[in-house]
Amino acid sequence: MSSIDWGDAPTWIAAVFAGGAALFAGLTIRSQRQQIAEQRDFIGEQSQNLTLERAELRASQEQRRWAQAKQVSMTFRTAGQSGVSDYNASVGYDRWSVDVFNGSDEPIRDVMVRFGDTYNAASAHEVEANHLPDQGRRTAPLAVLGPGRTANFESPQFQEVTVDNNRPALQFTDAAGAVWRRDEHGVLTEVEE
């Protein structure tokens, strides 16, 4: 039979405890690494959620920013006889008449209609205005156009051949201070200042 050398027993016991401690430490480190990986995944998901929420907020803000401008419309037609005769027949129109309607719930400001290269040649008046001494006509730009109101702008007289080259374009400032332009085709764009 072999005998146990009890002098080495504390070393063996210490070695078993050290091995157990090393195993416990290894398992703890592995568990912590797993927790860190799970936390990184969670943070990544939260980051994606925040990015999506920010994108939705931006889209909502952009939609609100365009909401008032989209409710402002412009209709136009040719008006007035040119007075030029061609073989005793009238040759058409010599100016534009433009109606600007503010269909929003807030007023718009600095309402102008451009005809070709000129803004200030137009006169404007609110259609619903009473007959003022100046017949309701004011020099463009119209300072304020209230909600649900319409303003009429008329171009200067052009030669009949140039009327079509001087089509109207609307420019106005919304309640938030953004400047907008609506062209003859109804396309709405924000004007960069």
mmCIF file of C-alpha atoms in Angstrom:
data_model
loop_
_atom_site.group_PDB
_atom_site.id
_atom_site.type_symbol
_atom_site.label_atom_id
_atom_site.label_comp_id
_atom_site.label_asym_id
_atom_site.label_seq_id
_atom_site.Cartn_x
_atom_site.Cartn_y
_atom_site.Cartn_z
ATOM 1 C CA MET A 1 0.000 0.000 0.000
ATOM 2 C CA SER A 2 1.069 3.378 -0.623
ATOM 3 C CA SER A 3 1.042 5.977 1.892
ATOM 4 C CA ILE A 4 -0.116 9.539 1.506
ATOM 5 C CA ASP A 5 2.377 12.199 2.132
ATOM 6 C CA TRP A 6 0.354 14.606 4.206
ATOM 7 C CA GLY A 7 3.038 17.202 3.867
ATOM 8 C CA ASP A 8 1.938 17.752 0.279
ATOM 9 C CA ALA A 9 -1.801 17.776 1.159
ATOM 10 C CA PRO A 10 -1.986 21.564 1.771
ATOM 11 C CA THR A 11 -0.302 22.110 -1.595
ATOM 12 C CA TRP A 12 -2.796 19.783 -3.257
ATOM 13 C CA ILE A 13 -5.718 21.463 -1.512
ATOM 14 C CA ALA A 14 -4.388 24.882 -2.477
ATOM 15 C CA ALA A 15 -3.955 23.682 -6.067
ATOM 16 C CA VAL A 16 -7.558 22.366 -6.148
ATOM 17 C CA PHE A 17 -8.861 25.667 -4.714
ATOM 18 C CA ALA A 18 -6.685 27.651 -7.157
ATOM 19 C CA GLY A 19 -8.016 25.551 -10.048
ATOM 20 C CA GLY A 20 -11.567 26.081 -8.805
ATOM 21 C CA ALA A 21 -10.935 29.823 -8.478
ATOM 22 C CA ALA A 22 -9.444 29.925 -11.988
ATOM 23 C CA LEU A 23 -12.430 27.991 -13.337
ATOM 24 C CA PHE A 24 -14.842 30.334 -11.506
ATOM 25 C CA ALA A 25 -12.936 33.387 -12.804
ATOM 26 C CA GLY A 26 -13.015 31.979 -16.358
ATOM 27 C CA LEU A 27 -16.756 31.321 -16.134
ATOM 28 C CA THR A 28 -17.313 34.800 -14.687
ATOM 29 C CA ILE A 29 -15.294 36.429 -17.482
ATOM 30 C CA ARG A 30 -17.201 34.418 -20.089
ATOM 31 C CA SER A 31 -20.498 35.435 -18.488
ATOM 32 C CA GLN A 32 -19.419 39.096 -18.412
ATOM 33 C CA ARG A 33 -18.369 38.932 -22.072
ATOM 34 C CA GLN A 34 -21.766 37.477 -22.922
ATOM 35 C CA GLN A 35 -23.489 40.248 -20.936
ATOM 36 C CA ILE A 36 -21.348 42.903 -22.672
ATOM 37 C CA ALA A 37 -22.234 41.419 -26.082
ATOM 38 C CA GLU A 38 -25.937 41.452 -25.151
ATOM 39 C CA GLN A 39 -25.622 45.057 -23.946
ATOM 40 C CA ARG A 40 -23.911 46.036 -27.230
ATOM 41 C CA ASP A 41 -26.732 44.385 -29.186
ATOM 42 C CA PHE A 42 -29.301 46.192 -27.013
ATOM 43 C CA ILE A 43 -27.508 49.531 -27.458
ATOM 44 C CA GLY A 44 -27.337 48.888 -31.217
ATOM 45 C CA GLU A 45 -31.074 48.211 -31.344
ATOM 46 C CA GLN A 46 -31.764 51.336 -29.263
ATOM 47 C CA SER A 47 -29.521 53.359 -31.560
ATOM 48 C CA GLN A 48 -31.438 52.085 -34.604
ATOM 49 C CA ASN A 49 -34.745 52.892 -32.896
ATOM 50 C CA LEU A 50 -33.552 56.414 -32.074
ATOM 51 C CA THR A 51 -32.353 56.887 -35.660
ATOM 52 C CA LEU A 52 -35.758 55.789 -36.984
ATOM 53 C CA GLU A 53 -37.575 58.032 -34.493
ATOM 54 C CA ARG A 54 -35.379 60.990 -35.501
ATOM 55 C CA ALA A 55 -36.105 60.295 -39.169
ATOM 56 C CA GLU A 56 -39.855 60.168 -38.442
ATOM 57 C CA LEU A 57 -39.654 63.426 -36.477
ATOM 58 C CA ARG A 58 -37.740 65.099 -39.312
ATOM 59 C CA ALA A 59 -40.276 63.853 -41.858
ATOM 60 C CA SER A 60 -43.135 65.092 -39.684
ATOM 61 C CA GLN A 61 -41.420 68.444 -39.196
ATOM 62 C CA GLU A 62 -40.783 68.721 -42.941
ATOM 63 C CA GLN A 63 -44.424 67.897 -43.645
ATOM 64 C CA ARG A 64 -45.578 70.584 -41.177
ATOM 65 C CA ARG A 65 -43.120 73.043 -42.753
ATOM 66 C CA TRP A 66 -44.627 72.494 -46.221
ATOM 67 C CA ALA A 67 -48.251 72.299 -45.007
ATOM 68 C CA GLN A 68 -49.090 76.013 -45.172
ATOM 69 C CA ALA A 69 -47.228 76.641 -48.421
ATOM 70 C CA LYS A 70 -49.085 73.794 -50.146
ATOM 71 C CA GLN A 71 -52.384 75.520 -49.343
ATOM 72 C CA VAL A 72 -51.460 78.686 -51.242
ATOM 73 C CA SER A 73 -52.559 78.502 -54.869
ATOM 74 C CA MET A 74 -52.213 80.639 -57.965
ATOM 75 C CA THR A 75 -54.540 80.728 -60.976
ATOM 76 C CA PHE A 76 -53.916 82.945 -63.965
ATOM 77 C CA ARG A 77 -55.406 83.910 -67.288
ATOM 78 C CA THR A 78 -54.672 86.315 -70.085
ATOM 79 C CA ALA A 79 -56.665 89.509 -70.091
ATOM 80 C CA GLY A 80 -57.141 92.746 -71.995
ATOM 81 C CA GLN A 81 -57.070 93.381 -75.715
ATOM 82 C CA SER A 82 -53.776 94.366 -77.236
ATOM 83 C CA GLY A 83 -55.530 96.752 -79.577
ATOM 84 C CA VAL A 84 -53.414 95.571 -82.500
ATOM 85 C CA SER A 85 -55.347 94.711 -85.591
ATOM 86 C CA ASP A 86 -54.415 92.112 -88.137
ATOM 87 C CA TYR A 87 -56.578 92.349 -91.214
ATOM 88 C CA ASN A 88 -59.325 93.938 -89.097
ATOM 89 C CA ALA A 89 -59.220 91.143 -86.500
ATOM 90 C CA SER A 90 -58.120 91.508 -82.886
ATOM 91 C CA VAL A 91 -54.812 89.758 -82.213
ATOM 92 C CA GLY A 92 -55.221 88.609 -78.632
ATOM 93 C CA TYR A 93 -54.326 89.626 -75.125
ATOM 94 C CA ASP A 94 -51.664 91.908 -73.728
ATOM 95 C CA ARG A 95 -51.488 91.181 -69.983
ATOM 96 C CA TRP A 96 -51.937 88.555 -67.255
ATOM 97 C CA SER A 97 -54.491 88.508 -64.455
ATOM 98 C CA VAL A 98 -53.465 86.327 -61.500
ATOM 99 C CA ASP A 99 -55.491 85.264 -58.461
ATOM 100 C CA VAL A 100 -53.576 84.126 -55.374
ATOM 101 C CA PHE A 101 -55.640 82.199 -52.827
ATOM 102 C CA ASN A 102 -54.445 81.593 -49.256
ATOM 103 C CA GLY A 103 -56.287 78.407 -48.281
ATOM 104 C CA SER A 104 -54.331 78.026 -45.039
ATOM 105 C CA ASP A 105 -55.359 78.966 -41.488
ATOM 106 C CA GLU A 106 -52.603 81.577 -41.123
ATOM 107 C CA PRO A 107 -51.725 84.724 -43.051
ATOM 108 C CA ILE A 108 -48.916 84.859 -45.598
ATOM 109 C CA ARG A 109 -46.703 87.902 -46.104
ATOM 110 C CA ASP A 110 -44.789 89.695 -48.842
ATOM 111 C CA VAL A 111 -46.938 88.211 -51.603
ATOM 112 C CA MET A 112 -45.497 89.002 -55.042
ATOM 113 C CA VAL A 113 -46.183 87.820 -58.551
ATOM 114 C CA ARG A 114 -43.381 88.022 -61.062
ATOM 115 C CA PHE A 115 -44.122 88.463 -64.738
ATOM 116 C CA GLY A 116 -41.017 87.598 -66.709
ATOM 117 C CA ASP A 117 -38.199 89.591 -65.111
ATOM 118 C CA THR A 118 -40.305 92.107 -63.213
ATOM 119 C CA TYR A 119 -41.984 91.954 -59.794
ATOM 120 C CA ASN A 120 -42.807 95.572 -59.040
ATOM 121 C CA ALA A 121 -44.665 96.462 -62.226
ATOM 122 C CA ALA A 122 -47.713 94.587 -60.966
ATOM 123 C CA SER A 123 -50.557 96.034 -58.995
ATOM 124 C CA ALA A 124 -52.424 93.959 -56.443
ATOM 125 C CA HIS A 125 -55.687 94.184 -54.598
ATOM 126 C CA GLU A 126 -57.689 91.863 -52.406
ATOM 127 C CA VAL A 127 -60.744 90.658 -54.275
ATOM 128 C CA GLU A 128 -62.933 90.985 -51.178
ATOM 129 C CA ALA A 129 -61.711 94.545 -50.451
ATOM 130 C CA ASN A 130 -64.193 97.375 -50.437
ATOM 131 C CA HIS A 131 -63.850 100.051 -53.084
ATOM 132 C CA LEU A 132 -61.089 102.140 -51.598
ATOM 133 C CA PRO A 133 -60.106 105.526 -53.077
ATOM 134 C CA ASP A 134 -57.299 103.685 -54.901
ATOM 135 C CA GLN A 135 -59.813 101.061 -56.133
ATOM 136 C CA GLY A 136 -58.220 98.568 -53.711
ATOM 137 C CA ARG A 137 -55.039 98.436 -55.777
ATOM 138 C CA ARG A 138 -51.692 98.424 -54.039
ATOM 139 C CA THR A 139 -48.176 98.213 -55.359
ATOM 140 C CA ALA A 140 -46.661 94.719 -55.040
ATOM 141 C CA PRO A 141 -45.660 93.103 -52.792
ATOM 142 C CA LEU A 142 -48.871 92.698 -50.883
ATOM 143 C CA ALA A 143 -47.814 92.942 -47.220
ATOM 144 C CA VAL A 144 -50.302 90.415 -45.777
ATOM 145 C CA LEU A 145 -52.861 88.060 -47.294
ATOM 146 C CA GLY A 146 -55.127 86.656 -44.602
ATOM 147 C CA PRO A 147 -56.404 83.093 -44.290
ATOM 148 C CA GLY A 148 -59.117 82.226 -46.776
ATOM 149 C CA ARG A 149 -58.479 85.437 -48.735
ATOM 150 C CA THR A 150 -57.739 85.979 -52.419
ATOM 151 C CA ALA A 151 -55.611 88.702 -53.989
ATOM 152 C CA ASN A 152 -55.578 89.656 -57.652
ATOM 153 C CA PHE A 153 -52.411 90.739 -59.433
ATOM 154 C CA GLU A 154 -52.281 92.196 -62.927
ATOM 155 C CA SER A 155 -49.220 92.389 -65.084
ATOM 156 C CA PRO A 156 -48.194 95.469 -66.974
ATOM 157 C CA GLN A 157 -49.269 95.503 -70.610
ATOM 158 C CA PHE A 158 -46.951 93.603 -72.893
ATOM 159 C CA GLN A 159 -46.772 93.473 -76.612
ATOM 160 C CA GLU A 160 -49.003 90.632 -77.672
ATOM 161 C CA VAL A 161 -46.060 88.555 -78.893
ATOM 162 C CA THR A 162 -44.280 88.790 -75.515
ATOM 163 C CA VAL A 163 -47.222 88.023 -73.186
ATOM 164 C CA ASP A 164 -46.522 84.288 -73.309
ATOM 165 C CA ASN A 165 -42.825 84.892 -72.545
ATOM 166 C CA ASN A 166 -43.729 86.703 -69.319
ATOM 167 C CA ARG A 167 -45.710 84.006 -67.534
ATOM 168 C CA PRO A 168 -46.472 84.600 -63.839
ATOM 169 C CA ALA A 169 -44.649 83.100 -60.845
ATOM 170 C CA LEU A 170 -45.777 83.577 -57.228
ATOM 171 C CA GLN A 171 -43.480 84.274 -54.279
ATOM 172 C CA PHE A 172 -44.566 84.616 -50.633
ATOM 173 C CA THR A 173 -43.404 84.201 -47.038
ATOM 174 C CA ASP A 174 -45.232 81.740 -44.794
ATOM 175 C CA ALA A 175 -46.084 82.200 -41.101
ATOM 176 C CA ALA A 176 -42.809 80.523 -40.068
ATOM 177 C CA GLY A 177 -40.736 82.953 -42.161
ATOM 178 C CA ALA A 178 -39.850 80.565 -45.006
ATOM 179 C CA VAL A 179 -39.958 82.040 -48.518
ATOM 180 C CA TRP A 180 -41.724 79.972 -51.182
ATOM 181 C CA ARG A 181 -42.102 80.144 -54.945
ATOM 182 C CA ARG A 182 -44.863 78.582 -57.059
ATOM 183 C CA ASP A 183 -44.214 78.611 -60.794
ATOM 184 C CA GLU A 184 -46.645 78.691 -63.711
ATOM 185 C CA HIS A 185 -46.908 74.878 -63.605
ATOM 186 C CA GLY A 186 -47.872 74.860 -59.908
ATOM 187 C CA VAL A 187 -44.503 73.523 -58.761
ATOM 188 C CA LEU A 188 -43.752 74.690 -55.208
ATOM 189 C CA THR A 189 -40.138 75.235 -54.097
ATOM 190 C CA GLU A 190 -38.542 76.866 -51.093
ATOM 191 C CA VAL A 191 -36.443 79.902 -51.957
ATOM 192 C CA GLU A 192 -32.965 79.809 -50.445
ATOM 193 C CA GLU A 193 -31.964 83.227 -49.173
#
